[in-house]
mmCIF file of C-alpha atoms and ligand atoms in Angstrom:
data_model
loop_
_atom_site.group_PDB
_atom_site.id
_atom_site.type_symbol
_atom_site.label_atom_id
_atom_site.label_comp_id
_atom_site.label_asym_id
_atom_site.label_seq_id
_atom_site.Cartn_x
_atom_site.Cartn_y
_atom_site.Cartn_z
ATOM 1 C CA UNK A 1 15.112 9.628 8.956
ATOM 2 C CA UNK A 2 13.654 11.604 6.160
ATOM 3 C CA UNK A 3 10.939 14.137 7.051
ATOM 4 C CA UNK A 4 8.198 12.437 5.044
ATOM 5 C CA UNK A 5 7.040 9.126 3.553
ATOM 6 C CA UNK A 6 6.329 9.432 0.041
ATOM 7 C CA UNK A 7 9.056 7.561 -1.816
ATOM 8 C CA UNK A 8 10.688 4.489 -0.266
ATOM 9 C CA UNK A 9 13.637 5.164 -2.392
ATOM 10 C CA UNK A 10 14.445 8.232 0.005
ATOM 11 C CA UNK A 11 14.679 5.700 3.014
ATOM 12 C CA UNK A 12 17.761 3.552 3.701
ATOM 13 C CA UNK A 13 17.278 -0.185 4.320
ATOM 14 C CA UNK A 14 18.246 0.231 7.960
ATOM 15 C CA UNK A 15 15.645 3.040 8.388
ATOM 16 C CA UNK A 16 13.021 0.886 6.844
ATOM 17 C CA UNK A 17 13.871 -2.192 9.052
ATOM 18 C CA UNK A 18 14.002 0.101 12.103
ATOM 19 C CA UNK A 19 10.312 1.209 11.344
ATOM 20 C CA UNK A 20 9.284 -2.587 10.937
ATOM 21 C CA UNK A 21 10.922 -3.254 14.310
ATOM 22 C CA UNK A 22 9.083 -0.251 15.787
ATOM 23 C CA UNK A 23 5.755 -1.620 14.314
ATOM 24 C CA UNK A 24 6.430 -5.059 16.111
ATOM 25 C CA UNK A 25 7.293 -3.307 19.362
ATOM 26 C CA UNK A 26 4.187 -1.129 19.386
ATOM 27 C CA UNK A 27 2.131 -4.326 18.994
ATOM 28 C CA UNK A 28 3.530 -5.642 22.343
ATOM 29 C CA UNK A 29 2.727 -2.214 24.072
ATOM 30 C CA UNK A 30 -0.378 -1.536 26.078
ATOM 31 C CA UNK A 31 -3.164 -0.185 23.995
ATOM 32 C CA UNK A 32 -2.584 3.501 23.918
ATOM 33 C CA UNK A 33 1.014 5.272 24.148
ATOM 34 C CA UNK A 34 1.475 8.081 26.534
ATOM 35 C CA UNK A 35 2.864 10.523 23.870
ATOM 36 C CA UNK A 36 1.452 14.104 23.989
ATOM 37 C CA UNK A 37 -1.401 14.430 21.670
ATOM 38 C CA UNK A 38 -0.886 15.911 18.237
ATOM 39 C CA UNK A 39 -3.168 16.887 15.443
ATOM 40 C CA UNK A 40 -3.045 14.975 12.190
ATOM 41 C CA UNK A 41 -4.758 15.860 8.983
ATOM 42 C CA UNK A 42 -6.084 12.963 6.966
ATOM 43 C CA UNK A 43 -6.691 14.431 3.481
ATOM 44 C CA UNK A 44 -7.984 11.777 1.076
ATOM 45 C CA UNK A 45 -8.885 13.234 -2.356
ATOM 46 C CA UNK A 46 -9.382 9.844 -3.767
ATOM 47 C CA UNK A 47 -11.678 7.013 -2.472
ATOM 48 C CA UNK A 48 -10.357 4.828 0.326
ATOM 49 C CA UNK A 49 -11.657 2.343 2.931
ATOM 50 C CA UNK A 50 -8.567 0.505 4.308
ATOM 51 C CA UNK A 51 -6.043 3.196 4.161
ATOM 52 C CA UNK A 52 -8.098 6.142 5.514
ATOM 53 C CA UNK A 53 -9.655 4.039 8.382
ATOM 54 C CA UNK A 54 -6.290 2.448 9.179
ATOM 55 C CA UNK A 55 -4.864 6.013 9.550
ATOM 56 C CA UNK A 56 -7.768 7.038 11.682
ATOM 57 C CA UNK A 57 -7.343 3.990 13.841
ATOM 58 C CA UNK A 58 -3.621 4.406 14.143
ATOM 59 C CA UNK A 59 -3.940 8.109 14.868
ATOM 60 C CA UNK A 60 -6.475 7.275 17.736
ATOM 61 C CA UNK A 61 -4.555 4.494 18.986
ATOM 62 C CA UNK A 62 -1.360 6.755 19.237
ATOM 63 C CA UNK A 63 -3.364 8.981 21.457
ATOM 64 C CA UNK A 64 -3.497 11.838 18.790
ATOM 65 C CA UNK A 65 -6.464 13.632 17.273
ATOM 66 C CA UNK A 66 -7.150 13.850 13.596
ATOM 67 C CA UNK A 67 -9.266 15.832 11.147
ATOM 68 C CA UNK A 68 -10.610 14.188 7.911
ATOM 69 C CA UNK A 69 -11.286 15.246 4.453
ATOM 70 C CA UNK A 70 -12.623 12.115 2.848
ATOM 71 C CA UNK A 71 -13.230 13.374 -0.662
ATOM 72 C CA UNK A 72 -12.920 16.541 -2.738
ATOM 73 C CA UNK A 73 -16.614 16.779 -2.510
ATOM 74 C CA UNK A 74 -17.552 19.377 -0.018
ATOM 75 C CA UNK A 75 -14.318 21.182 -0.218
ATOM 76 C CA UNK A 76 -13.579 24.249 -2.313
ATOM 77 C CA UNK A 77 -11.989 22.056 -4.936
ATOM 78 C CA UNK A 78 -15.580 21.845 -6.131
ATOM 79 C CA UNK A 79 -15.287 25.532 -6.799
ATOM 80 C CA UNK A 80 -12.055 25.233 -8.747
ATOM 81 C CA UNK A 81 -9.504 25.313 -6.037
ATOM 82 C CA UNK A 82 -6.394 23.064 -6.620
ATOM 83 C CA UNK A 83 -5.295 20.450 -4.212
ATOM 84 C CA UNK A 84 -2.066 22.532 -3.713
ATOM 85 C CA UNK A 85 -3.929 25.471 -2.415
ATOM 86 C CA UNK A 86 -6.144 23.317 -0.487
ATOM 87 C CA UNK A 87 -3.151 21.887 1.275
ATOM 88 C CA UNK A 88 -1.491 25.322 1.715
ATOM 89 C CA UNK A 89 -4.725 26.400 3.556
ATOM 90 C CA UNK A 90 -4.828 23.234 5.646
ATOM 91 C CA UNK A 91 -1.240 23.684 6.622
ATOM 92 C CA UNK A 92 -1.725 27.380 7.534
ATOM 93 C CA UNK A 93 -4.016 25.750 10.398
ATOM 94 C CA UNK A 94 -0.661 24.186 11.803
ATOM 95 C CA UNK A 95 -1.367 20.512 12.100
ATOM 96 C CA UNK A 96 1.634 18.437 13.197
ATOM 97 C CA UNK A 97 1.606 15.833 10.448
ATOM 98 C CA UNK A 98 -0.558 15.268 7.361
ATOM 99 C CA UNK A 99 -1.451 12.129 5.334
ATOM 100 C CA UNK A 100 -2.448 12.712 1.694
ATOM 101 C CA UNK A 101 -4.000 10.521 -0.918
ATOM 102 C CA UNK A 102 -4.231 11.968 -4.313
ATOM 103 C CA UNK A 103 -4.257 11.196 -8.123
ATOM 104 C CA UNK A 104 -0.967 11.561 -9.889
ATOM 105 C CA UNK A 105 -1.928 15.078 -11.339
ATOM 106 C CA UNK A 106 -0.987 16.516 -8.075
ATOM 107 C CA UNK A 107 2.821 16.188 -7.447
ATOM 108 C CA UNK A 108 2.984 14.708 -3.919
ATOM 109 C CA UNK A 109 6.787 14.490 -4.115
ATOM 110 C CA UNK A 110 7.435 18.144 -5.091
ATOM 111 C CA UNK A 111 4.830 19.415 -2.550
ATOM 112 C CA UNK A 112 5.942 17.305 0.279
ATOM 113 C CA UNK A 113 9.554 18.347 -0.315
ATOM 114 C CA UNK A 114 8.918 21.929 0.511
ATOM 115 C CA UNK A 115 7.048 21.348 3.864
ATOM 116 C CA UNK A 116 8.287 21.760 7.419
ATOM 117 C CA UNK A 117 6.016 19.246 9.030
ATOM 118 C CA UNK A 118 6.126 15.461 8.280
ATOM 119 C CA UNK A 119 3.825 14.348 5.343
ATOM 120 C CA UNK A 120 2.992 10.769 4.619
ATOM 121 C CA UNK A 121 1.566 9.557 1.349
ATOM 122 C CA UNK A 122 -1.618 7.585 1.561
ATOM 123 C CA UNK A 123 -1.402 6.536 -2.071
ATOM 124 C CA UNK A 124 -0.446 8.569 -5.130
ATOM 125 C CA UNK A 125 -2.107 7.696 -8.483
ATOM 126 C CA UNK A 126 -0.280 4.653 -9.842
ATOM 127 C CA UNK A 127 2.968 5.809 -8.636
ATOM 128 C CA UNK A 128 3.392 4.774 -5.049
ATOM 129 C CA UNK A 129 1.630 3.482 -1.919
ATOM 130 C CA UNK A 130 4.518 3.064 0.433
ATOM 131 C CA UNK A 131 2.568 2.321 3.572
ATOM 132 C CA UNK A 132 0.781 -0.652 1.816
ATOM 133 C CA UNK A 133 3.930 -2.229 0.574
ATOM 134 C CA UNK A 134 5.277 -1.919 4.200
ATOM 135 C CA UNK A 135 2.293 -3.385 5.764
ATOM 136 C CA UNK A 136 2.332 -6.354 3.221
ATOM 137 C CA UNK A 137 5.823 -7.146 4.132
ATOM 138 C CA UNK A 138 5.127 -6.850 7.817
ATOM 139 C CA UNK A 139 2.157 -9.272 7.476
ATOM 140 C CA UNK A 140 4.602 -11.894 5.889
ATOM 141 C CA UNK A 141 7.131 -11.362 8.695
ATOM 142 C CA UNK A 142 4.369 -12.041 11.131
ATOM 143 C CA UNK A 143 3.773 -15.370 9.540
ATOM 144 C CA UNK A 144 7.338 -16.334 10.171
ATOM 145 C CA UNK A 145 9.000 -15.596 6.754
ATOM 146 C CA UNK A 146 12.267 -13.758 6.589
ATOM 147 C CA UNK A 147 13.011 -11.116 4.011
ATOM 148 C CA UNK A 148 15.229 -13.507 2.160
ATOM 149 C CA UNK A 149 12.412 -16.149 2.094
ATOM 150 C CA UNK A 150 9.809 -14.045 0.688
ATOM 151 C CA UNK A 151 9.038 -14.499 -2.994
ATOM 152 C CA UNK A 152 5.896 -12.571 -4.264
ATOM 153 C CA UNK A 153 4.188 -13.173 -7.500
ATOM 154 C CA UNK A 154 2.047 -10.172 -8.192
ATOM 155 C CA UNK A 155 -0.832 -11.014 -10.556
ATOM 156 C CA UNK A 156 -3.048 -8.708 -12.390
ATOM 157 C CA UNK A 157 -2.898 -5.194 -13.324
ATOM 158 C CA UNK A 158 0.609 -4.228 -12.535
ATOM 159 C CA UNK A 159 0.907 -1.420 -14.782
ATOM 160 C CA UNK A 160 -1.820 0.613 -13.041
ATOM 161 C CA UNK A 161 -1.055 -0.298 -9.492
ATOM 162 C CA UNK A 162 0.633 1.934 -7.018
ATOM 163 C CA UNK A 163 1.095 -1.047 -4.709
ATOM 164 C CA UNK A 164 3.078 -3.032 -7.328
ATOM 165 C CA UNK A 165 5.273 -0.056 -8.025
ATOM 166 C CA UNK A 166 6.071 0.475 -4.349
ATOM 167 C CA UNK A 167 7.032 -3.298 -3.923
ATOM 168 C CA UNK A 168 9.486 -2.960 -6.629
ATOM 169 C CA UNK A 169 11.148 -0.303 -4.825
ATOM 170 C CA UNK A 170 10.811 -1.949 -1.267
ATOM 171 C CA UNK A 171 11.941 -5.262 -2.449
ATOM 172 C CA UNK A 172 15.367 -3.830 -3.456
ATOM 173 C CA UNK A 173 15.640 -2.121 -0.076
ATOM 174 C CA UNK A 174 14.615 -5.320 2.030
ATOM 175 C CA UNK A 175 16.119 -8.075 -0.127
ATOM 176 C CA UNK A 176 12.840 -9.916 -0.938
ATOM 177 C CA UNK A 177 11.992 -11.031 -4.259
ATOM 178 C CA UNK A 178 9.229 -9.939 -6.644
ATOM 179 C CA UNK A 179 7.965 -11.406 -10.045
ATOM 180 C CA UNK A 180 4.873 -10.574 -12.114
ATOM 181 C CA UNK A 181 2.418 -12.287 -14.181
ATOM 182 C CA UNK A 182 -0.059 -10.458 -16.317
ATOM 183 C CA UNK A 183 -1.222 -9.850 -19.794
ATOM 184 C CA UNK A 184 0.581 -7.302 -22.048
ATOM 185 C CA UNK A 185 -2.374 -4.882 -21.269
ATOM 186 C CA UNK A 186 -1.216 -4.835 -17.629
ATOM 187 C CA UNK A 187 2.562 -4.845 -18.139
ATOM 188 C CA UNK A 188 4.473 -2.138 -16.428
ATOM 189 C CA UNK A 189 7.350 -0.251 -17.940
ATOM 190 C CA UNK A 190 9.713 -0.972 -14.936
ATOM 191 C CA UNK A 191 11.963 -3.811 -15.333
ATOM 192 C CA UNK A 192 10.821 -6.939 -13.338
ATOM 193 C CA UNK A 193 10.966 -10.667 -13.471
ATOM 194 C CA UNK A 194 7.899 -11.857 -15.541
ATOM 195 C CA UNK A 195 6.570 -15.302 -15.889
ATOM 196 C CA UNK A 196 4.425 -16.435 -18.871
ATOM 197 C CA UNK A 197 1.636 -17.964 -16.888
ATOM 198 C CA UNK A 198 0.264 -18.411 -13.446
ATOM 199 C CA UNK A 199 1.191 -22.095 -13.222
ATOM 200 C CA UNK A 200 5.048 -21.276 -13.928
ATOM 201 C CA UNK A 201 4.873 -18.328 -11.502
ATOM 202 C CA UNK A 202 3.343 -20.354 -8.628
ATOM 203 C CA UNK A 203 6.084 -22.859 -8.962
ATOM 204 C CA UNK A 204 8.477 -20.057 -8.220
ATOM 205 C CA UNK A 205 6.772 -17.968 -5.634
ATOM 206 C CA UNK A 206 5.489 -18.648 -2.106
ATOM 207 C CA UNK A 207 3.211 -15.619 -2.016
ATOM 208 C CA UNK A 208 0.472 -14.794 -4.517
ATOM 209 C CA UNK A 209 -0.562 -11.169 -4.479
ATOM 210 C CA UNK A 210 -3.650 -10.438 -6.662
ATOM 211 C CA UNK A 211 -4.456 -6.957 -7.775
ATOM 212 C CA UNK A 212 -7.580 -5.227 -8.858
ATOM 213 C CA UNK A 213 -7.933 -4.114 -12.404
ATOM 214 C CA UNK A 214 -8.097 -0.308 -12.017
ATOM 215 C CA UNK A 215 -10.311 0.712 -14.680
ATOM 216 C CA UNK A 216 -10.375 4.219 -13.441
ATOM 217 C CA UNK A 217 -6.822 4.400 -14.631
ATOM 218 C CA UNK A 218 -6.972 2.577 -17.871
ATOM 219 C CA UNK A 219 -6.200 4.399 -20.923
ATOM 220 C CA UNK A 220 -8.028 1.851 -23.132
ATOM 221 C CA UNK A 221 -10.894 -0.701 -22.734
ATOM 222 C CA UNK A 222 -9.794 -4.078 -21.060
ATOM 223 C CA UNK A 223 -11.159 -7.333 -22.544
ATOM 224 C CA UNK A 224 -12.068 -10.476 -20.730
ATOM 225 C CA UNK A 225 -8.954 -12.191 -22.271
ATOM 226 C CA UNK A 226 -6.776 -9.579 -20.537
ATOM 227 C CA UNK A 227 -7.769 -11.049 -17.196
ATOM 228 C CA UNK A 228 -9.374 -14.473 -17.471
ATOM 229 C CA UNK A 229 -6.120 -16.504 -17.509
ATOM 230 C CA UNK A 230 -4.733 -14.680 -14.640
ATOM 231 C CA UNK A 231 -7.701 -15.086 -12.352
ATOM 232 C CA UNK A 232 -6.951 -16.672 -8.869
ATOM 233 C CA UNK A 233 -9.611 -19.489 -8.433
ATOM 234 C CA UNK A 234 -10.229 -22.019 -5.679
ATOM 235 C CA UNK A 235 -9.338 -24.776 -8.215
ATOM 236 C CA UNK A 236 -5.915 -23.126 -8.764
ATOM 237 C CA UNK A 237 -5.155 -22.673 -4.915
ATOM 238 C CA UNK A 238 -6.224 -26.212 -4.217
ATOM 239 C CA UNK A 239 -3.651 -27.458 -6.764
ATOM 240 C CA UNK A 240 -0.966 -25.001 -5.874
ATOM 241 C CA UNK A 241 1.803 -27.254 -4.776
ATOM 242 C CA UNK A 242 3.557 -24.691 -2.456
ATOM 243 C CA UNK A 243 0.320 -23.970 -0.693
ATOM 244 C CA UNK A 244 1.699 -20.358 -0.093
ATOM 245 C CA UNK A 245 0.162 -17.229 1.145
ATOM 246 C CA UNK A 246 -2.627 -15.392 -0.654
ATOM 247 C CA UNK A 247 -2.778 -11.647 -0.525
ATOM 248 C CA UNK A 248 -4.604 -8.621 -2.067
ATOM 249 C CA UNK A 249 -4.340 -4.981 -1.166
ATOM 250 C CA UNK A 250 -7.965 -4.443 -1.605
ATOM 251 C CA UNK A 251 -10.649 -3.525 -2.773
ATOM 252 C CA UNK A 252 -11.311 -6.839 -4.622
ATOM 253 C CA UNK A 253 -13.686 -7.315 -7.433
ATOM 254 C CA UNK A 254 -14.700 -11.006 -6.875
ATOM 255 C CA UNK A 255 -15.420 -12.608 -10.356
ATOM 256 C CA UNK A 256 -12.651 -10.548 -11.954
ATOM 257 C CA UNK A 257 -9.205 -11.006 -10.363
ATOM 258 C CA UNK A 258 -10.250 -13.671 -7.871
ATOM 259 C CA UNK A 259 -13.302 -15.808 -7.352
ATOM 260 C CA UNK A 260 -15.406 -16.116 -4.404
ATOM 261 C CA UNK A 261 -14.047 -19.645 -3.169
ATOM 262 C CA UNK A 262 -10.519 -17.896 -2.613
ATOM 263 C CA UNK A 263 -12.177 -16.476 0.654
ATOM 264 C CA UNK A 264 -11.934 -19.781 2.350
ATOM 265 C CA UNK A 265 -8.325 -20.672 1.392
ATOM 266 C CA UNK A 266 -6.505 -21.457 4.772
ATOM 267 C CA UNK A 267 -3.561 -19.162 4.003
ATOM 268 C CA UNK A 268 -5.542 -16.139 2.899
ATOM 269 C CA UNK A 269 -3.973 -13.168 4.530
ATOM 270 C CA UNK A 270 -6.289 -10.452 3.293
ATOM 271 C CA UNK A 271 -7.798 -9.283 6.586
ATOM 272 C CA UNK A 272 -4.351 -9.777 8.345
ATOM 273 C CA UNK A 273 -2.991 -7.289 5.843
ATOM 274 C CA UNK A 274 -5.646 -4.690 6.964
ATOM 275 C CA UNK A 275 -4.505 -5.396 10.601
ATOM 276 C CA UNK A 276 -0.910 -5.071 9.765
ATOM 277 C CA UNK A 277 -1.570 -1.734 8.282
ATOM 278 C CA UNK A 278 -2.524 -0.352 11.742
ATOM 279 C CA UNK A 279 0.821 -1.267 13.260
ATOM 280 C CA UNK A 280 2.774 0.004 10.335
ATOM 281 C CA UNK A 281 0.886 3.450 10.203
ATOM 282 C CA UNK A 282 1.286 3.687 13.884
ATOM 283 C CA UNK A 283 4.983 3.206 13.592
ATOM 284 C CA UNK A 284 5.425 5.761 10.628
ATOM 285 C CA UNK A 285 3.242 8.307 12.543
ATOM 286 C CA UNK A 286 5.320 7.869 15.822
ATOM 287 C CA UNK A 287 8.753 7.776 14.036
ATOM 288 C CA UNK A 288 8.070 11.044 12.034
ATOM 289 C CA UNK A 289 6.616 12.859 14.862
ATOM 290 C CA UNK A 290 9.624 11.717 16.944
ATOM 291 C CA UNK A 291 12.138 12.838 14.442
ATOM 292 C CA UNK A 292 10.338 16.219 14.062
ATOM 293 C CA UNK A 293 9.603 17.126 17.563
HETATM 294 N N1 LIG B 301 -5.296 -1.062 -0.079
HETATM 295 C C1 LIG B 301 -5.850 0.229 -0.204
HETATM 296 O O1 LIG B 301 -5.210 1.088 -0.572
HETATM 297 O O2 LIG B 301 -7.187 0.211 0.024
HETATM 298 P P1 LIG B 301 -8.149 1.414 -0.020
HETATM 299 O O3 LIG B 301 -8.135 2.066 -1.341
HETATM 300 O O4 LIG B 301 -9.529 0.915 0.558
HETATM 301 O O5 LIG B 301 -7.477 2.479 0.960
#
C-alpha cells in the first residue's frame, strides 16, 4: 500500500477494494479495537464539519488520541507562517499520522511525498477529496449495489468540486460509472460523459449526487440561470422513474442546489454518507498505521 492517501491514482484497484472490505469488517467488530494507541494530528486549514468530526470520531473509535487544528486562526499562520512551515513544526513533535485539509495553494502531493509518516488528505482545494469519494461508494455498496451497477449523475458545480474530481479517478479504479449535468459555468476540464439536462441524466443514472455551488472558489459571479435548471426538487424526485438514490457530500445550500422537500425523499442517503465516512476513515487510518508500524 502507498504511505499516504492523497491521490487515488497512486492506489491500485485491489488496494482500494481491500480498504473497502476492511471498512465493512470494522463495522462488524466490537466498538473499539485493541490496537496500541497512536497520536494523530488533524490539521484543518479550511472549514469543515463532516470530514473533521468524522476523523475525530474515527480516531477515537480506533483507540487513538488526536490533536486538532480546526482553522488557521489561532496558529502562527496569522503571523505569516506558511502551512508548510506549520506542518514541519507539527511533524517535529512526532505524531504517528497526520490528516490535512487545505486549499490548493499548498501542494499536498509534493509535501506528503517527502514525509516518513502516513499522511491523509482531508480535502485539497478543488483538486481531490479521496476519503469522500470512498465513503460515497461504500454507502452505495451498503445499499446492495455492486460496483458495476453504480451509475452516478453528478449535478451542479462540478468544476470547483474536489469530490467530483475524486470520483472521476475512483470510478476508473473500481469500475462504476459517472456522468455529469451542469451549466457551462460549472463544466470541468476533465473529460466525462455529459448530459444536456437533468431529465436525460436521470433516465441514465441510478444515483443523483447533488453538489454545492462553491462560491469561495468561483473566478466569476454565478447567475441564477447557472443553477436553476439543475436544482433537485421534490417534484423532480417524485417523477424520477428509476427512484434511485439521492446523495450530497454536504454542506447543502437548500434553495440553491436542492429544495427543502428533498429531505423527505425515501432514498435520501445524505446522513448515511456521513456514517459511512467513519468506517472508511477508520479503515484508512488502520491500514496506513499497520503498513507503517
Ligand atoms: N463533505 C465534506 O467534506 O464536508 P465538510 O466540508 O463539512 O467536511
